[in-house]
Coordinates of C-alpha atoms in Angstrom, one line a residue:
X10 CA -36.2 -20.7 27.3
X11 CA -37.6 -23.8 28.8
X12 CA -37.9 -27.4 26.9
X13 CA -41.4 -27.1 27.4
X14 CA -41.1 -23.4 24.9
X15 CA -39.2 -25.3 22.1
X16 CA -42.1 -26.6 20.2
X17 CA -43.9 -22.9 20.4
X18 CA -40.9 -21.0 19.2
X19 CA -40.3 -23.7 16.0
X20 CA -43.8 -23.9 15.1
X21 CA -44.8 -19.7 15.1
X22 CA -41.1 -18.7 14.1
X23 CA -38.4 -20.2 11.6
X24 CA -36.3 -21.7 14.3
X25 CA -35.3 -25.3 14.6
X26 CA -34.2 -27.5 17.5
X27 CA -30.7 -27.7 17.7
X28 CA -28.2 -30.2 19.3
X29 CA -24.9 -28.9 19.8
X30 CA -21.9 -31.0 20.3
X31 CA -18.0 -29.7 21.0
X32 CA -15.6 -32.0 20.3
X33 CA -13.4 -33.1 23.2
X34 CA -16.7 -32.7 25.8
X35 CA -19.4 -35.4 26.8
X36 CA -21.6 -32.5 27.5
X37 CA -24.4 -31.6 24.9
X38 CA -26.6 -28.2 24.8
X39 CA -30.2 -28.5 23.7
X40 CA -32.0 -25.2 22.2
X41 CA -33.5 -23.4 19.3
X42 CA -31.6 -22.0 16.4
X43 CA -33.0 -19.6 14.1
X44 CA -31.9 -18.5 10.5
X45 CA -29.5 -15.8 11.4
X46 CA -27.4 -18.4 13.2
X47 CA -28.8 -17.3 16.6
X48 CA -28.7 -20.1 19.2
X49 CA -31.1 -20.0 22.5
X50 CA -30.5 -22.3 25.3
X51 CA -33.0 -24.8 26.7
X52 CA -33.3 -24.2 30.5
X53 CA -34.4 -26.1 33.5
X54 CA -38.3 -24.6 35.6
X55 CA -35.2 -23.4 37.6
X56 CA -33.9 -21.4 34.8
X57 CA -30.6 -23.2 34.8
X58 CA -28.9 -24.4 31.6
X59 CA -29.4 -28.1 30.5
X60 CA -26.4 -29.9 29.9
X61 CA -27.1 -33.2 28.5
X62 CA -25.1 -36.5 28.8
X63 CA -25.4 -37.3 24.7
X64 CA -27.2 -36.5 21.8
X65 CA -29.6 -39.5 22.4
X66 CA -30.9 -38.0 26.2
X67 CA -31.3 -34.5 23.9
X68 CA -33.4 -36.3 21.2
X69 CA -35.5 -38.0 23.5
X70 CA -36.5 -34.6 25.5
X71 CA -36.9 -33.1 22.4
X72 CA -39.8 -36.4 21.6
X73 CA -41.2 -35.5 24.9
X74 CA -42.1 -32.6 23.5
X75 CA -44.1 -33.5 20.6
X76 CA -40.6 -33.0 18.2
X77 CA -39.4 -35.1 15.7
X78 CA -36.4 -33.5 14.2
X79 CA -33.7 -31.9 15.1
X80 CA -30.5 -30.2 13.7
X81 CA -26.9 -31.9 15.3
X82 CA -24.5 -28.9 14.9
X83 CA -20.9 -30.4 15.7
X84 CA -18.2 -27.9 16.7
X85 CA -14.4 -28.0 17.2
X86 CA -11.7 -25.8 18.8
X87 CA -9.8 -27.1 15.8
X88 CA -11.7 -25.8 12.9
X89 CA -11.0 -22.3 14.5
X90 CA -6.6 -23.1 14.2
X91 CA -7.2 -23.8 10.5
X92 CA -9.4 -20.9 9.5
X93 CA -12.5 -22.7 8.7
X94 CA -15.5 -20.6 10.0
X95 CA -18.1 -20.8 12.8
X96 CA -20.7 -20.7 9.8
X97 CA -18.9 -24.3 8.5
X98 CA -19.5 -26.0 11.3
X99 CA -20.9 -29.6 10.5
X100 CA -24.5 -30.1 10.5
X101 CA -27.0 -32.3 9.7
X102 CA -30.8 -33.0 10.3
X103 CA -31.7 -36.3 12.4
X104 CA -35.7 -37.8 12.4
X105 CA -36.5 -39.7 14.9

């Protein structure tokens, strides 16, 4: 899916933009998340996979695109070695 799809997809379907941060990396993916957990990737007009810098470039493509909100999903290797679930993953909604 390219950045320019984003707004499409979350205004025809119930998908919301997603930021997703792993712990330990300075690299942040920037897609579309729908209810059943499903993430899609934002991709460049050359189809390759945009890894953003921090959560402030993602936010500001994201405002390129007409956007306002988006959901920070913040994941660690570490939740995993003491049992807590992919579904438990912190999250919260940013405006901006």
């Amino acid at each position: 899916m390219q950045l320019s799809e984003i707004k499409l997809a979350i205004s025809q379907q119930a998908k919301h933009p997603t930021i997703i941060s792993y712990a330990d990396s300075n690299h942040y993916l920037l897609g579309i998340k729908d209810e059943n957990g499903s993430f899609q990737s934002a991709r460049n007009k050359a189809g390759v996979l945009l890894s953003l810098n921090s959560i402030k470039q993602a936010e500001n493509l994201l405002k390129q695109q007409g956007i306002n909100y988006a959901i920070i999903e913040i994941q660690t290797a570490y939740d995993e070695m003491v049992g807590i679930s992919s579904g438990s993953h912190c999250r919260y909604r940013v405006e901006f």
